[in-house]
Coordinates of C-alpha atoms in Angstrom, one line a residue:
X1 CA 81.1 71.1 60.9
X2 CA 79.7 70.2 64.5
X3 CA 80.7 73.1 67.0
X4 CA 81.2 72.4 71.1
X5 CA 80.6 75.8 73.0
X6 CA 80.7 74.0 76.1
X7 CA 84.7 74.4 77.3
X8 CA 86.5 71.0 78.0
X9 CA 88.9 71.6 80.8
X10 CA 92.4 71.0 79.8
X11 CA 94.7 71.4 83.6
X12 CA 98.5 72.2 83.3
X13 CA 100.3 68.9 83.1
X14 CA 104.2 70.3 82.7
X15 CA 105.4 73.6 83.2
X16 CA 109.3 74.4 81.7
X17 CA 110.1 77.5 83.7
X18 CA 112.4 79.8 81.7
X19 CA 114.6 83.2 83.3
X20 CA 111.4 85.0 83.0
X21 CA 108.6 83.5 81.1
X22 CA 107.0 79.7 81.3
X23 CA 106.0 77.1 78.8
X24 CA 103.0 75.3 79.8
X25 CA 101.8 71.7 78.9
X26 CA 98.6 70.5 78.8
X27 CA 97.4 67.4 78.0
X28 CA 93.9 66.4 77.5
X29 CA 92.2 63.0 75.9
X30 CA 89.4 64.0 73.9
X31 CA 86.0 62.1 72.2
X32 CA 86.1 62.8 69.1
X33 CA 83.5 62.4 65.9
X34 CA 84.0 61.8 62.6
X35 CA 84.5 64.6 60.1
X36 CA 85.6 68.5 61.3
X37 CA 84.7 69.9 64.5
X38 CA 85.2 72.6 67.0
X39 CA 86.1 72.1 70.6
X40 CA 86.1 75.1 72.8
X41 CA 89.1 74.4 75.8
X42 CA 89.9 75.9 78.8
X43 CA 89.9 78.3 80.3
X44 CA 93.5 78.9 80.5
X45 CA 95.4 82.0 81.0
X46 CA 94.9 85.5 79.2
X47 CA 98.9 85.7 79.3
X48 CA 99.3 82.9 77.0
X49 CA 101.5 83.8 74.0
X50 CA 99.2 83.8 70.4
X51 CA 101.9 83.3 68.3
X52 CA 103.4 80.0 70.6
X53 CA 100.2 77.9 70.6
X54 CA 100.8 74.6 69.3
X55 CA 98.4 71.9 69.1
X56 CA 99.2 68.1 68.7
X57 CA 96.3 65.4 68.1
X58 CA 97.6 61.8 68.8
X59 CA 95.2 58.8 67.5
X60 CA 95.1 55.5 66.6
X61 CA 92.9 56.5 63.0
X62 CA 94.2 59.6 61.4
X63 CA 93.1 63.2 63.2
X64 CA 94.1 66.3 61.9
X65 CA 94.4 70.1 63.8
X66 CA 93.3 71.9 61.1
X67 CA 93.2 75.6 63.2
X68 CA 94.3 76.5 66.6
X69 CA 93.4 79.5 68.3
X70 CA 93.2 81.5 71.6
X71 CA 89.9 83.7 72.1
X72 CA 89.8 86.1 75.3
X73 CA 86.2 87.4 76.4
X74 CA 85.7 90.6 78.3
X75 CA 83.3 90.0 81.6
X76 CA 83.6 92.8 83.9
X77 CA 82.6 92.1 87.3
X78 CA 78.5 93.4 87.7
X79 CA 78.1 96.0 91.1
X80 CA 76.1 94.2 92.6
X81 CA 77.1 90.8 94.9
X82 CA 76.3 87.7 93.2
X83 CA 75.7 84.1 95.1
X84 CA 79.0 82.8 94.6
X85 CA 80.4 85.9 96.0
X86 CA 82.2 85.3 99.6
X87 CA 81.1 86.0 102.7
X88 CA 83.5 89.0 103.2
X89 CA 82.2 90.6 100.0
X90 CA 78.7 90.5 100.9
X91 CA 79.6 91.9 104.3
X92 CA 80.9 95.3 101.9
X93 CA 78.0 95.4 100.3
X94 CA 76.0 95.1 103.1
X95 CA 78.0 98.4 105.0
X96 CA 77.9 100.0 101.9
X97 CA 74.6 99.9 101.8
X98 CA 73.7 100.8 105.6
X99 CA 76.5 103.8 105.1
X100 CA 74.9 105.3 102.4
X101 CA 71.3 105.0 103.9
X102 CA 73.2 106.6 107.2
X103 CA 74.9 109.4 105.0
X104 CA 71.5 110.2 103.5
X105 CA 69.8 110.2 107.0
X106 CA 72.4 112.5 108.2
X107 CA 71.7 115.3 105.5
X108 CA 68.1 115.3 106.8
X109 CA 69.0 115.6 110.1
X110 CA 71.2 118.4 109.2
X111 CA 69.0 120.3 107.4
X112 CA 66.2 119.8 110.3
X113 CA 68.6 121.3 112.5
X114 CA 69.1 124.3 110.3
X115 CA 65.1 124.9 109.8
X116 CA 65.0 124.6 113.5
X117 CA 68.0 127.1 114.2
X118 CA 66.1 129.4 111.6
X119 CA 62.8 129.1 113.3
X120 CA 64.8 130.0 117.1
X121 CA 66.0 133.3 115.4
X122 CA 62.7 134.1 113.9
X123 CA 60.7 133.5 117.5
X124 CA 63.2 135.5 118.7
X125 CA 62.8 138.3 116.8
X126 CA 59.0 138.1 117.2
X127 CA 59.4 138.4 121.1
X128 CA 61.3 141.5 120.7
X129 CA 59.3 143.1 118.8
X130 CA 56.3 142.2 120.4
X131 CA 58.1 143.7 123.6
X132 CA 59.1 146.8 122.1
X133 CA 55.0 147.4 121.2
X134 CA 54.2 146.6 124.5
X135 CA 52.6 143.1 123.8
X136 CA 53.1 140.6 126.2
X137 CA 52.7 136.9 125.6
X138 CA 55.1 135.1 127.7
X139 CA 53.2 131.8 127.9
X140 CA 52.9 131.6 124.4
X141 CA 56.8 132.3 123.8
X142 CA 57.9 130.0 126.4
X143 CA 56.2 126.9 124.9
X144 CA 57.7 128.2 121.4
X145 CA 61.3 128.0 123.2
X146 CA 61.0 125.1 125.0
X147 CA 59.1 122.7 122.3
X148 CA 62.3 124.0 119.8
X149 CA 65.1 123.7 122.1
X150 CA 63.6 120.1 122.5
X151 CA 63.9 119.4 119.3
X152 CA 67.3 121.1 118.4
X153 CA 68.5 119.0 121.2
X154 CA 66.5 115.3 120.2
X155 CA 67.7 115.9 116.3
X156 CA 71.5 116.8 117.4
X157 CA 71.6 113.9 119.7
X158 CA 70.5 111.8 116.2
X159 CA 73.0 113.5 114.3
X160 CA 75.8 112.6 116.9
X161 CA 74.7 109.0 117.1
X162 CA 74.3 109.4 112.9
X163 CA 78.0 110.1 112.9
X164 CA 79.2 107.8 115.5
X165 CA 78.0 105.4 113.3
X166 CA 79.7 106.7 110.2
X167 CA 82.8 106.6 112.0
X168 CA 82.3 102.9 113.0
X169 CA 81.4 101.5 109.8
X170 CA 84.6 103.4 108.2
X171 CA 86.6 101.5 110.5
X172 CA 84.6 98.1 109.5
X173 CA 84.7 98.8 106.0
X174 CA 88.0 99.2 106.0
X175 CA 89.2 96.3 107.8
X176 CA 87.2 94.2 105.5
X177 CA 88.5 95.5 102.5
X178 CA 91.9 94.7 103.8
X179 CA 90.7 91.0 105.0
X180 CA 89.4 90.6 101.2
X181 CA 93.1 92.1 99.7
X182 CA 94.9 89.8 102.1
X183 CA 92.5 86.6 101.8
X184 CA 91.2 86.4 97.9
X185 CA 91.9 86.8 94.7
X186 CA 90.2 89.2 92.5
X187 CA 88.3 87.3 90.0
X188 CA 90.3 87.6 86.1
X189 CA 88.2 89.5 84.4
X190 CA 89.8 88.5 80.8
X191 CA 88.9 85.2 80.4
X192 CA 90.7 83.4 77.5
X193 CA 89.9 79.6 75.4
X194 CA 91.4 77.6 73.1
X195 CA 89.3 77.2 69.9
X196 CA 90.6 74.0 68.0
X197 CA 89.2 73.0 65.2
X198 CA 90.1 69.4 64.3
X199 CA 89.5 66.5 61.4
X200 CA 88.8 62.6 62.0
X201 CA 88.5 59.7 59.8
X202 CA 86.2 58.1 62.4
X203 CA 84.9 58.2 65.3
X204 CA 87.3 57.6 68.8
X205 CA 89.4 58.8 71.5
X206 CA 92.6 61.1 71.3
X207 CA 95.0 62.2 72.6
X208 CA 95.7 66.0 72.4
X209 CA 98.7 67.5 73.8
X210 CA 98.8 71.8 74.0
X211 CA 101.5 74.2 74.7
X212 CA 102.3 77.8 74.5
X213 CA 104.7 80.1 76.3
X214 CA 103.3 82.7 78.9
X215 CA 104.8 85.7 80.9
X216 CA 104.5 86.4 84.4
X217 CA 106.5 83.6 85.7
X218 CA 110.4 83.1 86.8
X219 CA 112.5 80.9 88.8
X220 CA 116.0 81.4 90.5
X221 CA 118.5 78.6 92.1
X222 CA 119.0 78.9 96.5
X223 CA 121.3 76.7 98.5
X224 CA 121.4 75.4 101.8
X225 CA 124.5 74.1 103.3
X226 CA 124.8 72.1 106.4
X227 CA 128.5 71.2 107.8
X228 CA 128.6 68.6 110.2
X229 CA 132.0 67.2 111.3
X230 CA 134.0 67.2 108.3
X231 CA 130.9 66.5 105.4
X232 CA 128.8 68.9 103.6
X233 CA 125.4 68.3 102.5
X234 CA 124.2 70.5 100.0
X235 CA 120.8 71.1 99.0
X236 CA 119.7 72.8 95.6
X237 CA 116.4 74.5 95.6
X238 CA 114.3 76.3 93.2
X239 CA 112.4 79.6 94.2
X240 CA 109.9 80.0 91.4
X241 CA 107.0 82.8 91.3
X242 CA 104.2 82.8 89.3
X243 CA 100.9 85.4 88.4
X244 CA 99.8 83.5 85.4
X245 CA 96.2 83.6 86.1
X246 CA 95.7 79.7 87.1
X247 CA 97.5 77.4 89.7
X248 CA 100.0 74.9 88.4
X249 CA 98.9 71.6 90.3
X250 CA 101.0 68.3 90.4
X251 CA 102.7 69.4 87.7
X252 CA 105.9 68.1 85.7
X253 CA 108.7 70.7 86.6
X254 CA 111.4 71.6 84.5
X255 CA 114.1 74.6 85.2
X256 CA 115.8 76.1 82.4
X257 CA 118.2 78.8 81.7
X258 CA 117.5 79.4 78.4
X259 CA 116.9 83.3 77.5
X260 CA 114.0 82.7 74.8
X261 CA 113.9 86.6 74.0
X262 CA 117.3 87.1 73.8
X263 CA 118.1 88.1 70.0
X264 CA 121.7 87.6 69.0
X265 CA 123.5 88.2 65.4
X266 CA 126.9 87.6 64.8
X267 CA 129.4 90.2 65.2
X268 CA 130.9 93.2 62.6
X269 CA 133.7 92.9 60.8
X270 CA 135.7 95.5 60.4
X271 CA 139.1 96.5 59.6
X272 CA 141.9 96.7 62.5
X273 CA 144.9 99.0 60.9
X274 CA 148.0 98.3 62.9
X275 CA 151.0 100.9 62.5
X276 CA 154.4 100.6 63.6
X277 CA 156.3 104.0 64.7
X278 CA 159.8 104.4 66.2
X279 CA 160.3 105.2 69.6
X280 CA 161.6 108.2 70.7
X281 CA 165.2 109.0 72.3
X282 CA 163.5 109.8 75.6
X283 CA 161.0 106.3 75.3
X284 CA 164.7 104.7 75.0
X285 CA 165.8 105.3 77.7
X286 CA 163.5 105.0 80.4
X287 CA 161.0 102.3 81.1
X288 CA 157.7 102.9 82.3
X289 CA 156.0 100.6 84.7
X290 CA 152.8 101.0 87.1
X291 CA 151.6 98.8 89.9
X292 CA 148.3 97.9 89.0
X293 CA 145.5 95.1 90.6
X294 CA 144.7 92.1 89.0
X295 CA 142.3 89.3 89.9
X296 CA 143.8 86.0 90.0
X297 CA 141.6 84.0 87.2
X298 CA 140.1 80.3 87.9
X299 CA 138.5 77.8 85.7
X300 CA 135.0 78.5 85.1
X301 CA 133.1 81.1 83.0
X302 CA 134.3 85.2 83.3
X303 CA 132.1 87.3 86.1
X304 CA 129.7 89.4 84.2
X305 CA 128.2 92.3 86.4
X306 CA 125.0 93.2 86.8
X307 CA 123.7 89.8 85.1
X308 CA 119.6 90.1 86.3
X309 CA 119.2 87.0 85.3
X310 CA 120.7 83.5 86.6
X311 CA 124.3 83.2 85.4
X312 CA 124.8 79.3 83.7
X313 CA 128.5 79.8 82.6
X314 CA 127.4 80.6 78.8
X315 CA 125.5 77.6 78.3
X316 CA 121.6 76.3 79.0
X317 CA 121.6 74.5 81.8
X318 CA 118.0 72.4 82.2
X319 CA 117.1 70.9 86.0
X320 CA 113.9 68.6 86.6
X321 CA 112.0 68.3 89.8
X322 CA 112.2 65.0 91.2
X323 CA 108.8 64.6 92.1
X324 CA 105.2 66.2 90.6
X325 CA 104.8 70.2 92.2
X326 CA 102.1 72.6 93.0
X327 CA 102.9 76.3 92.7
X328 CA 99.6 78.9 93.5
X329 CA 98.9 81.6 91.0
X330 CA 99.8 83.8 93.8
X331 CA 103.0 85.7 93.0
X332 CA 104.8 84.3 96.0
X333 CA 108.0 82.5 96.5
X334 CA 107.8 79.1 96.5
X335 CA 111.0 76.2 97.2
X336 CA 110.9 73.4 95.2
X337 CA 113.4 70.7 96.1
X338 CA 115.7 69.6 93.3
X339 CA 118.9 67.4 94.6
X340 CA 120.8 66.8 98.0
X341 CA 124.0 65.8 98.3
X342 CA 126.5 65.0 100.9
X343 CA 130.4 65.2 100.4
X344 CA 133.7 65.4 102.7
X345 CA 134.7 69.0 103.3
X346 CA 138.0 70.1 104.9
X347 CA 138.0 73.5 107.1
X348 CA 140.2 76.4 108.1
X349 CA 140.4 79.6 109.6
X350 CA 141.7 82.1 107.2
X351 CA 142.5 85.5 107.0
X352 CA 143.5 88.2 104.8
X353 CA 144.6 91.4 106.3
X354 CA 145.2 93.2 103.3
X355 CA 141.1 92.8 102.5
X356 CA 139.4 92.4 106.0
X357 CA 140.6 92.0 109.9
X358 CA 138.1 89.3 110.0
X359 CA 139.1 85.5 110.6
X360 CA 136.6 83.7 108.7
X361 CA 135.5 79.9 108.8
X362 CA 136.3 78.4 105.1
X363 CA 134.4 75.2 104.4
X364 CA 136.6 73.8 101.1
X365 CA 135.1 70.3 99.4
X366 CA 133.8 69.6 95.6
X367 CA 130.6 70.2 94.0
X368 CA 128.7 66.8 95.1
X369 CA 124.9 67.5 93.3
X370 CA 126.1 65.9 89.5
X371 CA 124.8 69.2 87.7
X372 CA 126.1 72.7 87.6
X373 CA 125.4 74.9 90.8
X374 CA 124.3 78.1 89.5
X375 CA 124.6 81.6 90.7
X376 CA 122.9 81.7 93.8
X377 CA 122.3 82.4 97.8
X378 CA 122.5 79.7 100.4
X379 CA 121.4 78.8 103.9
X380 CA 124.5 78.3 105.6
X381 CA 124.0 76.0 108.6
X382 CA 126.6 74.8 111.3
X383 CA 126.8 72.6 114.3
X384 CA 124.6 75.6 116.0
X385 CA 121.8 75.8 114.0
X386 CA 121.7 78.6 111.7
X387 CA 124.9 81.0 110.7
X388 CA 124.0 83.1 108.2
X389 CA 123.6 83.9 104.2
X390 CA 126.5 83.9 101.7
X391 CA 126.3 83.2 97.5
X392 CA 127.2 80.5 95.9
X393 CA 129.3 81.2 91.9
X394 CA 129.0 79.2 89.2
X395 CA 130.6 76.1 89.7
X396 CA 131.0 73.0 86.9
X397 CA 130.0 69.7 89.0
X398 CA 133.1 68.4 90.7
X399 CA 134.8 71.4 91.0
X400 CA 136.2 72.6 93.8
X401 CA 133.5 74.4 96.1
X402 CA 134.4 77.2 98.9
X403 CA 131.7 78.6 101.4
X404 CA 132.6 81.1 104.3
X405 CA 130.8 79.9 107.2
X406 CA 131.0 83.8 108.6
X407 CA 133.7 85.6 111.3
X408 CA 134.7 84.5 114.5
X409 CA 134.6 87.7 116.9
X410 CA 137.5 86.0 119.3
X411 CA 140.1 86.9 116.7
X412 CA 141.9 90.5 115.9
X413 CA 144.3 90.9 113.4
X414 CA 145.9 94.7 113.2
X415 CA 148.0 95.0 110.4
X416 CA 151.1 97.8 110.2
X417 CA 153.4 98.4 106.9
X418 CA 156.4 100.6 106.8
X419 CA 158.1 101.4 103.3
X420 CA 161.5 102.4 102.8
X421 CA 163.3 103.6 99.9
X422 CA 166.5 103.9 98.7
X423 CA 168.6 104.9 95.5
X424 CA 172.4 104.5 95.0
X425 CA 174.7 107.4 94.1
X426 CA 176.7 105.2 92.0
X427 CA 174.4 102.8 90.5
X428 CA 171.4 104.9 90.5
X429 CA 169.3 101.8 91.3
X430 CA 166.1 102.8 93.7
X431 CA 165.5 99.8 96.3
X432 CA 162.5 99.7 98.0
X433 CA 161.8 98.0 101.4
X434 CA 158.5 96.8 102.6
X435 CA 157.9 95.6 106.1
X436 CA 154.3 94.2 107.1
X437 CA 153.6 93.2 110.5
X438 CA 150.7 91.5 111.4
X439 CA 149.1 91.1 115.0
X440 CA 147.1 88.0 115.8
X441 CA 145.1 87.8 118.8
X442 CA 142.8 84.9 120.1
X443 CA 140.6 86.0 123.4
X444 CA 139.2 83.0 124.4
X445 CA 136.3 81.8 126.6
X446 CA 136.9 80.6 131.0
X447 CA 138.3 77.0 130.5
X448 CA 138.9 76.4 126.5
X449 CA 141.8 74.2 125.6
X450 CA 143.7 73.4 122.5
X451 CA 145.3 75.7 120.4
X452 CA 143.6 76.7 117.0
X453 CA 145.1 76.9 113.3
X454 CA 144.9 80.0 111.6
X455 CA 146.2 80.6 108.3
X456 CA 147.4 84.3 107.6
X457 CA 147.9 84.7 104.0
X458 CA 149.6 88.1 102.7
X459 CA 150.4 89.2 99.1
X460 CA 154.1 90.2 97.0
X461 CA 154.2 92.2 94.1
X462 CA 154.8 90.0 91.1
X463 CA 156.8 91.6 88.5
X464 CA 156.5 91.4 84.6
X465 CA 159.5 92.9 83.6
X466 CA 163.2 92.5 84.3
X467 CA 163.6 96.0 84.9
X468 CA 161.9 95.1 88.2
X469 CA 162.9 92.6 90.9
X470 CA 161.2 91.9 93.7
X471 CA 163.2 89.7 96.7
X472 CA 161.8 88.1 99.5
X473 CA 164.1 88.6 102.6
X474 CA 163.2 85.7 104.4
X475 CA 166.2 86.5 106.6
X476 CA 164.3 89.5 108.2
X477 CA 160.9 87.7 107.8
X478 CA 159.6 86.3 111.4
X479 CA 158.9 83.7 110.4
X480 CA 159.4 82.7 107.0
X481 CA 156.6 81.9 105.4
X482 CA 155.7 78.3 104.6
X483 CA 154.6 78.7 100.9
X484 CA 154.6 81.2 98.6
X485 CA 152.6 80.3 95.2
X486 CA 153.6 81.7 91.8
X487 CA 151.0 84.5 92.0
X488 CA 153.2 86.1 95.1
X489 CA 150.7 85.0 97.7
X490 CA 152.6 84.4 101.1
X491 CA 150.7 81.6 103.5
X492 CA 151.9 80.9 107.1
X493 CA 150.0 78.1 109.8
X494 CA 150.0 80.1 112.8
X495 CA 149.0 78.1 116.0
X496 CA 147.6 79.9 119.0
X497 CA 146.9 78.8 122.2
X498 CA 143.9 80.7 124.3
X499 CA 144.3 83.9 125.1
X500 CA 148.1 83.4 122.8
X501 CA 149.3 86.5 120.6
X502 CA 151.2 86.2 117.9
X503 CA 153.5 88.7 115.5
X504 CA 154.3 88.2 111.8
X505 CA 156.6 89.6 109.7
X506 CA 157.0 90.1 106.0
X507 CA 160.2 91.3 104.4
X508 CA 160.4 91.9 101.0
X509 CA 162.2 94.2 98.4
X510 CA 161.4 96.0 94.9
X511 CA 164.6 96.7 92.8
X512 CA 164.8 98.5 89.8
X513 CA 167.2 100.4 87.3
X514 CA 167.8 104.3 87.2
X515 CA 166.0 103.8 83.5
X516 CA 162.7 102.6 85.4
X517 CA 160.3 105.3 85.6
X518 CA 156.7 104.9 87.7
X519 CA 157.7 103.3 90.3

């Protein structure tokens, strides 16, 4: 068996980004002789998964993988600069070095001034107690004094210009090290290869096609939707992140959903006992009923909260970049284009007082792309540039699609209910009276014409049981509304002019039966 140690470079040629992982394709033709032997490949990256390494051989004679393998070395980076080291980095080493020879030179300055300070004290003492015996040197002593306040005073002024120094390089050091954090990468220091060891008839090219699965890499779906008189162009995005270890270059792109970790078994059996029991006298007569919220459903896969991960309706949804990528190994966010797609889009000003005072912009049209539109955020962008960030749900392609293109501030809406209740002597039947008044305002701008739809829309109570009635007085409402759906949501078109205020009022009753209890 012949064995290549020198590594054959084998770049990423397709990349399958998953919720949170990446399977990586590489594709490589290779030279092959005949009889078994060992290539050495890569280097790829220490993240790849062992246990997903698959290796395919395709020839024209017959070529067999007979073993396939990763194999990480350990090369810890030496203390010492090398030649293919940056600029930057040898500018660390270099004020490393002149620090440390500073610090050292600083200690002996230190300790000069200290031998000095001691020999002060000592000729001091000498000249008093040469005094005190009556000897008398004084030109002596003065030369002492002055040739070692000279020095304590040459050796400090070192020290201070020693330090001064320290203090600069600090400073230098520092913003270097930053430079380096912000500017390179730090070199891997586990460095891993594929060892394949393979079987040919003869001699000849081959094709060889690798792939494995590695962490460290994710992608999640962003909109941005422009409205420009009455169509909406819609464009899907990718944000995909990556700190594999090497740079995907002019790769093959494909987005997936698919949860590759997620482990699922089939659910427990178990037995469900159902007893009947008779109601009491007192359950008899009296009926028990609650008012309760409910979310009006629509077509399309049930909310689930707190999904991390990109919500696809229950089913792997798979997108492909249109055109070869390059994503750097540098943990960033990066938008890769998928589609864009225009369609006609109808809009309104709506509000709900019940939820917000707000009257907000709703842009209604279909979903144009062709695909699914996942769980995601998008650009929202009007005829004045940018308007702001909103989320876009799940939504099946073709179905319809809402975005709220934010508030208008030039519209107040003050909303005032008054209840009233009411039970007969002779019928025992409690009626209860609702009244909700809503305020519209529109404060409007020196010189702007036209009046402006807005549509109000306020909710009933629906009732389940026949116990409970619920009638709209449409009599007392002002005005009446001009729908009201099956679900009890009332809708009027209100039309104000600039600076125009408007009042609405909603009637409606809730009847029920002295045996009604809860209400």
């Amino acid at each position: 068996m012949t064995t290549d140690l020198e590594p054959l470079p084998v770049p990423v040629s397709a990349v399958t980004c998953l919720e949170d992982r990446a399977q990586i394709e590489r594709t490589v033709m290779l030279d092959l002789r005949a009889g078994v032997q060992r290539l050495r490949l890569g280097p790829v990256s220490a993240l790849a998964v062992d246990r997903t390494l698959h290796a395919e051989l395709t020839a024209e004679d017959p070529a067999t993988v007979l073993d396939a393998r990763i194999v990480r070395t350990w090369t810890p980076r030496g203390p010492l600069p090398g030649a293919d080291d940056s600029a930057l980095r040898l500018r660390v080493h270099a004020i490393r070095e002149e620090r440390s020879a500073l610090e050292r030179r600083r200690d002996r300055l230190s300790a000069r001034l200290d031998l000095l300070g001691r020999l002060a004290t000592d000729l001091l003492r000498e000249i008093g107690e040469g005094t005190g015996h009556g000897d008398s040197d004084t030109a002596r002593w003065s030369a002492e004094l002055d040739r070692v306040d000279e020095e304590r005073d040459t050796h400090g002024e070192r020290l201070r210009a020693t330090e001064a120094r320290l203090k600069v390089l600090a400073g230098e050091l520092h913003e270097v090290e930053r430079a380096i954090e912000l500017a390179e990468e730090r070199p891997a220091e586990l460095v891993a290869h594929v060892e394949l060891t393979v079987e040919a008839a003869v001699a000849g090219p081959a094709r060889l096609r690798l792939s494995h699965l590695t962490a460290c890499a994710l992608w999640r779906p962003a909109y941005r939707a422009v409205l420009d008189e009455g169509s909406l162009t819609l464009e899907t995005d990718a944000v995909v992140w990556q700190l594999t270890g090497e740079d995907w270059s002019d790769v093959r792109l494909t987005l997936s959903t698919a949860r590759s970790a997620l482990s699922s078994e089939p659910p427990r059996l178990e037995a469900d006992r159902l007893t009947l029991t008779d109601r009491s006298p007192a359950e008899r007569r009296t009926v028990a009923v609650e008012l309760r919220e409910e979310e009006i459903a629509e077509l399309g896969p049930a909310p689930v909260l707190g999904l991390p991960g990109v919500d696809d309706g229950g089913r792997t949804r798979v997108l492909h970049s249109p055109a070869p990528v390059s994503v750097p190994a540098d943990g960033r966010a990066h938008r890769v284009p998928l589609s864009v797609a225009t369609a006609a889009a109808s809009s309104e000003y709506t509000c709900a007082p019940e939820l917000s005072p707000l009257v907000t912009h709703m842009v209604r049209g279909e979903n144009p792309t062709g695909h699914a539109l996942l769980a995601g955020p998008v650009d929202l962008v009007g005829a004045g540039g940018f308007v702001g960030r909103g989320t876009v749900d799940f939504t099946a392609p073709g179905a319809p699609l809402e975005l709220a293109f934010g508030s208008h501030d030039d519209y107040r809406v003050v909303r005032d209910v008054e209840e009233h209740r009411d039970t007969g002597a002779m019928t025992q039947r409690t009626t209860v009276t609702r009244t909700v008044r809503l305020h519209l305002s529109r404060f409007s701008a020196p010189g702007e014409q036209g009046e402006q739809v807005v549509v109000v829309r306020e909710r009933i109570p629906v009732s389940e049981v026949s116990a409970v009635e619920v009638r709209l007085r449409k009599e007392a409402c002002s005005p009446a509304p001009d729908a009201v759906d099956a679900e009890g949501i009332a809708r009027w078109d209100i039309a104000l002019e600039p600076n125009g205020r408007r009042t609405v009022t909603l009637v409606y009753e809730l009847s029920a039966s002295g045996k009604v209890t809860g209400l």
